[in-house]
């Protein structure tokens, strides 16, 4: 039997125009003068050249390019050139129209992009097992214009959305390519919404049973979940608005694919996946209030629901490599269930969903400079001959928006580091051992301290010494995650060794005092010395900070402690920051309204020393940081996070030393360096950490890192250095 296809051509024409107008509406925000005409011209050309073609579903072919253009405009945020190219993306391949025709009508740029799009479709047609390799080559030749890749993603997304009419074997092939190549690519480009949809659609074809199973399960509890979300969100919504924030608070289901991943990874049934949805708080904030508003919202949420301290993710302060900015926390919901809450502003949300293109929209300048740089970086990455094609996708770390610098090794190899990275970061990047034993570096053949901030294009040679070991303050010197974690683990190891030693000493001491060595007594001792753990107790014993007489003191007060009951040291008013009273020799800083002695670290940005005007700032993960009030970051911190600022004041009478820098200029003279170091080391008995000297045509220019007690000490030293013959200026600088 023959089935006849009856098509109402007039109705179809109306439908095509309707879809075209929807496209225009979607692109409205980016349209400039004359753009509408260009889009119309492209639409007419596509309509005419595809006029006799139909898709597998029987629909007119033109629906497809219109849909691809709409995705490009609406879901990726691309502009007119891309819309024109999307409309024409299949004409050269499938119709009589040539590239020359396109170039004549729309110009060189458009022709080049369409050429790229045409070439891509050929890549997968060969039945090659080397798809990843092909994909890499394709990106390499086509990264000329990143829009080729973005439009290709839009094309792929629409094909995936409309794959029902394809034969099964084609569905499988296309879905595999998508999950293997296109979804990771979308992820790297920061196109989260498209990435999730591509993954879900792939799963729908590759693993239909599981897909349907999870979809059904999700659907069953939909009403119950909606009610839960409503109850959870209501109080947040109320207080957020009370506090004058403009926000949209809602629940958002997780994708089927991500739920399945979790089930597989944790080996749990559907019922045990707790985060089937996340709560989103999308703030409407003025640019200057973004960060403060996010933290305000965070504070509201965690006042209502108890947060899991291990699950705070602050991508607002340091965005992900692909530009993602958001504050994530996981809190305990009213029914004892963990709920993830994502807090961000509308701008951050748009970048989270649309990625790359949205980011440029918010950039101040509209020139294509940043875009060019990005493309250049993609090329460099793709060109790396060492990357094999499969690793390539994993290494596809396009730190799109974070600023990076390129540093040369002495042999000319290129190392990529984040802006602000120091010589020490570089050392750790080369090798853990190089980092751990680093004492300095030669940058462009000039000696610099480990804290030297590298500049793009520097050539760096690391100087090591086998006597060197990682130090606590190195954590303030490095910025890369790699260096930080290596230093931390080395310090931890060191501490473990010290603690072991302390444990033995303590055991002996307790024995001599006839105190039983057991957990209970160790806990009591830790509590008495206000130490957060028994490990800290061991360390303090090993370092001689807790001596026999101190333990005796504990013995005499033990009764008192016991009658006080199980009370633990209170969270201090300066909020959950662990306090510890130290020996009198280190009572150097008093913090908070009642001037308590609390643990703190000195900020690396301004290196405060006693005598400086300072304030404390409560950081999210590193306790209290002390900044100078004239620190370059001070104004911004105090303006945006007034509520996190605490008073701090130096206590006199101590002998600790602090690292600071002196910049000395003068006329080069025989013995000048000797005279300077004599004043520093012999006259003032000040320890030097490093000296960098540059003499150029008789001008002496030196930087010395020294350890001083306080500002008075420093000022005296400066006065005396100025008396050295040849020295014309001495100024303090921060590392
Ligand atoms: Mn297509």
PDB file of N, CA and C in Angstrom, residues 242-279:
ATOM      1  N   UNK A 242      13.227  41.190  52.774  1.00  0.00           N
ATOM      2  CA  UNK A 242      13.269  42.071  53.933  1.00  0.00           C
ATOM      3  C   UNK A 242      14.573  42.845  53.990  1.00  0.00           C
ATOM      4  N   UNK A 243      15.656  42.174  53.624  1.00  0.00           N
ATOM      5  CA  UNK A 243      16.975  42.801  53.714  1.00  0.00           C
ATOM      6  C   UNK A 243      17.293  43.623  52.475  1.00  0.00           C
ATOM      7  N   UNK A 244      16.310  43.818  51.654  1.00  0.00           N
ATOM      8  CA  UNK A 244      16.480  44.734  50.527  1.00  0.00           C
ATOM      9  C   UNK A 244      17.212  44.154  49.335  1.00  0.00           C
ATOM     10  N   UNK A 245      17.333  42.828  49.269  1.00  0.00           N
ATOM     11  CA  UNK A 245      17.956  42.232  48.092  1.00  0.00           C
ATOM     12  C   UNK A 245      16.867  41.918  47.070  1.00  0.00           C
ATOM     13  N   UNK A 246      17.187  42.092  45.804  1.00  0.00           N
ATOM     14  CA  UNK A 246      16.248  41.701  44.766  1.00  0.00           C
ATOM     15  C   UNK A 246      16.711  40.349  44.255  1.00  0.00           C
ATOM     16  N   UNK A 247      15.894  39.330  44.434  1.00  0.00           N
ATOM     17  CA  UNK A 247      16.368  37.990  44.094  1.00  0.00           C
ATOM     18  C   UNK A 247      15.246  37.086  43.625  1.00  0.00           C
ATOM     19  N   UNK A 248      15.643  36.138  42.814  1.00  0.00           N
ATOM     20  CA  UNK A 248      14.745  35.105  42.360  1.00  0.00           C
ATOM     21  C   UNK A 248      15.221  33.816  43.048  1.00  0.00           C
ATOM     22  N   UNK A 249      14.356  33.199  43.835  1.00  0.00           N
ATOM     23  CA  UNK A 249      14.755  31.994  44.565  1.00  0.00           C
ATOM     24  C   UNK A 249      13.902  30.828  44.080  1.00  0.00           C
ATOM     25  N   UNK A 250      14.535  29.783  43.582  1.00  0.00           N
ATOM     26  CA  UNK A 250      13.749  28.681  43.047  1.00  0.00           C
ATOM     27  C   UNK A 250      14.529  27.373  43.079  1.00  0.00           C
ATOM     28  N   UNK A 251      13.793  26.283  42.888  1.00  0.00           N
ATOM     29  CA  UNK A 251      14.426  24.972  42.838  1.00  0.00           C
ATOM     30  C   UNK A 251      14.649  24.563  41.396  1.00  0.00           C
ATOM     31  N   UNK A 252      15.778  23.916  41.161  1.00  0.00           N
ATOM     32  CA  UNK A 252      16.099  23.557  39.790  1.00  0.00           C
ATOM     33  C   UNK A 252      16.471  22.079  39.742  1.00  0.00           C
ATOM     34  N   UNK A 253      15.761  21.261  38.938  1.00  0.00           N
ATOM     35  CA  UNK A 253      16.093  19.833  38.922  1.00  0.00           C
ATOM     36  C   UNK A 253      17.461  19.585  38.305  1.00  0.00           C
ATOM     37  N   UNK A 254      18.152  18.576  38.811  1.00  0.00           N
ATOM     38  CA  UNK A 254      19.432  18.180  38.220  1.00  0.00           C
ATOM     39  C   UNK A 254      19.137  17.355  36.967  1.00  0.00           C
ATOM     40  N   UNK A 255      20.103  17.282  36.076  1.00  0.00           N
ATOM     41  CA  UNK A 255      19.858  16.548  34.840  1.00  0.00           C
ATOM     42  C   UNK A 255      19.868  15.044  35.107  1.00  0.00           C
ATOM     43  N   UNK A 256      19.155  14.325  34.252  1.00  0.00           N
ATOM     44  CA  UNK A 256      19.060  12.872  34.396  1.00  0.00           C
ATOM     45  C   UNK A 256      20.444  12.244  34.321  1.00  0.00           C
ATOM     46  N   UNK A 257      21.225  12.746  33.408  1.00  0.00           N
ATOM     47  CA  UNK A 257      22.577  12.225  33.227  1.00  0.00           C
ATOM     48  C   UNK A 257      23.414  12.414  34.490  1.00  0.00           C
ATOM     49  N   UNK A 258      23.295  13.562  35.141  1.00  0.00           N
ATOM     50  CA  UNK A 258      24.118  13.796  36.329  1.00  0.00           C
ATOM     51  C   UNK A 258      23.622  12.951  37.506  1.00  0.00           C
ATOM     52  N   UNK A 259      22.324  12.699  37.560  1.00  0.00           N
ATOM     53  CA  UNK A 259      21.803  11.815  38.611  1.00  0.00           C
ATOM     54  C   UNK A 259      22.338  10.394  38.408  1.00  0.00           C
ATOM     55  N   UNK A 260      22.327   9.955  37.150  1.00  0.00           N
ATOM     56  CA  UNK A 260      22.824   8.616  36.809  1.00  0.00           C
ATOM     57  C   UNK A 260      24.299   8.497  37.136  1.00  0.00           C
ATOM     58  N   UNK A 261      25.054   9.536  36.841  1.00  0.00           N
ATOM     59  CA  UNK A 261      26.475   9.542  37.164  1.00  0.00           C
ATOM     60  C   UNK A 261      26.704   9.349  38.653  1.00  0.00           C
ATOM     61  N   UNK A 262      25.890  10.036  39.428  1.00  0.00           N
ATOM     62  CA  UNK A 262      26.034   9.953  40.874  1.00  0.00           C
ATOM     63  C   UNK A 262      25.698   8.540  41.354  1.00  0.00           C
ATOM     64  N   UNK A 263      24.624   7.952  40.805  1.00  0.00           N
ATOM     65  CA  UNK A 263      24.258   6.592  41.196  1.00  0.00           C
ATOM     66  C   UNK A 263      25.386   5.623  40.911  1.00  0.00           C
ATOM     67  N   UNK A 264      26.020   5.817  39.739  1.00  0.00           N
ATOM     68  CA  UNK A 264      27.100   4.916  39.360  1.00  0.00           C
ATOM     69  C   UNK A 264      28.322   5.135  40.236  1.00  0.00           C
ATOM     70  N   UNK A 265      28.667   6.421  40.409  1.00  0.00           N
ATOM     71  CA  UNK A 265      29.886   6.756  41.133  1.00  0.00           C
ATOM     72  C   UNK A 265      29.814   6.297  42.588  1.00  0.00           C
ATOM     73  N   UNK A 266      28.667   6.521  43.211  1.00  0.00           N
ATOM     74  CA  UNK A 266      28.553   6.176  44.627  1.00  0.00           C
ATOM     75  C   UNK A 266      27.946   4.799  44.823  1.00  0.00           C
ATOM     76  N   UNK A 267      27.584   4.177  43.705  1.00  0.00           N
ATOM     77  CA  UNK A 267      26.984   2.851  43.781  1.00  0.00           C
ATOM     78  C   UNK A 267      25.756   2.836  44.698  1.00  0.00           C
ATOM     79  N   UNK A 268      24.831   3.736  44.435  1.00  0.00           N
ATOM     80  CA  UNK A 268      23.630   3.828  45.270  1.00  0.00           C
ATOM     81  C   UNK A 268      22.384   3.792  44.385  1.00  0.00           C
ATOM     82  N   UNK A 269      21.238   3.338  44.945  1.00  0.00           N
ATOM     83  CA  UNK A 269      19.994   3.361  44.169  1.00  0.00           C
ATOM     84  C   UNK A 269      19.460   4.785  44.050  1.00  0.00           C
ATOM     85  N   UNK A 270      18.540   4.963  43.133  1.00  0.00           N
ATOM     86  CA  UNK A 270      17.949   6.274  42.892  1.00  0.00           C
ATOM     87  C   UNK A 270      17.467   6.930  44.191  1.00  0.00           C
ATOM     88  N   UNK A 271      16.834   6.116  45.055  1.00  0.00           N
ATOM     89  CA  UNK A 271      16.233   6.643  46.284  1.00  0.00           C
ATOM     90  C   UNK A 271      17.247   7.327  47.185  1.00  0.00           C
ATOM     91  N   UNK A 272      18.520   6.941  47.045  1.00  0.00           N
ATOM     92  CA  UNK A 272      19.510   7.505  47.957  1.00  0.00           C
ATOM     93  C   UNK A 272      20.231   8.728  47.404  1.00  0.00           C
ATOM     94  N   UNK A 273      19.889   9.106  46.185  1.00  0.00           N
ATOM     95  CA  UNK A 273      20.486  10.339  45.657  1.00  0.00           C
ATOM     96  C   UNK A 273      19.719  11.495  46.292  1.00  0.00           C
ATOM     97  N   UNK A 274      20.418  12.262  47.143  1.00  0.00           N
ATOM     98  CA  UNK A 274      19.658  13.290  47.858  1.00  0.00           C
ATOM     99  C   UNK A 274      19.503  14.576  47.051  1.00  0.00           C
ATOM    100  N   UNK A 275      20.488  14.855  46.211  1.00  0.00           N
ATOM    101  CA  UNK A 275      20.385  16.140  45.510  1.00  0.00           C
ATOM    102  C   UNK A 275      19.773  15.982  44.123  1.00  0.00           C
ATOM    103  N   UNK A 276      18.480  15.742  44.103  1.00  0.00           N
ATOM    104  CA  UNK A 276      17.788  15.645  42.818  1.00  0.00           C
ATOM    105  C   UNK A 276      17.542  17.029  42.249  1.00  0.00           C
ATOM    106  N   UNK A 277      17.752  18.023  43.084  1.00  0.00           N
ATOM    107  CA  UNK A 277      17.562  19.393  42.626  1.00  0.00           C
ATOM    108  C   UNK A 277      18.504  20.277  43.424  1.00  0.00           C
ATOM    109  N   UNK A 278      18.703  21.486  42.953  1.00  0.00           N
ATOM    110  CA  UNK A 278      19.467  22.462  43.717  1.00  0.00           C
ATOM    111  C   UNK A 278      18.593  23.694  43.873  1.00  0.00           C
ATOM    112  N   UNK A 279      18.812  24.416  44.962  1.00  0.00           N
ATOM    113  CA  UNK A 279      18.096  25.679  45.121  1.00  0.00           C
ATOM    114  C   UNK A 279      18.983  26.778  44.546  1.00  0.00           C
TER     115      UNK A 279
END
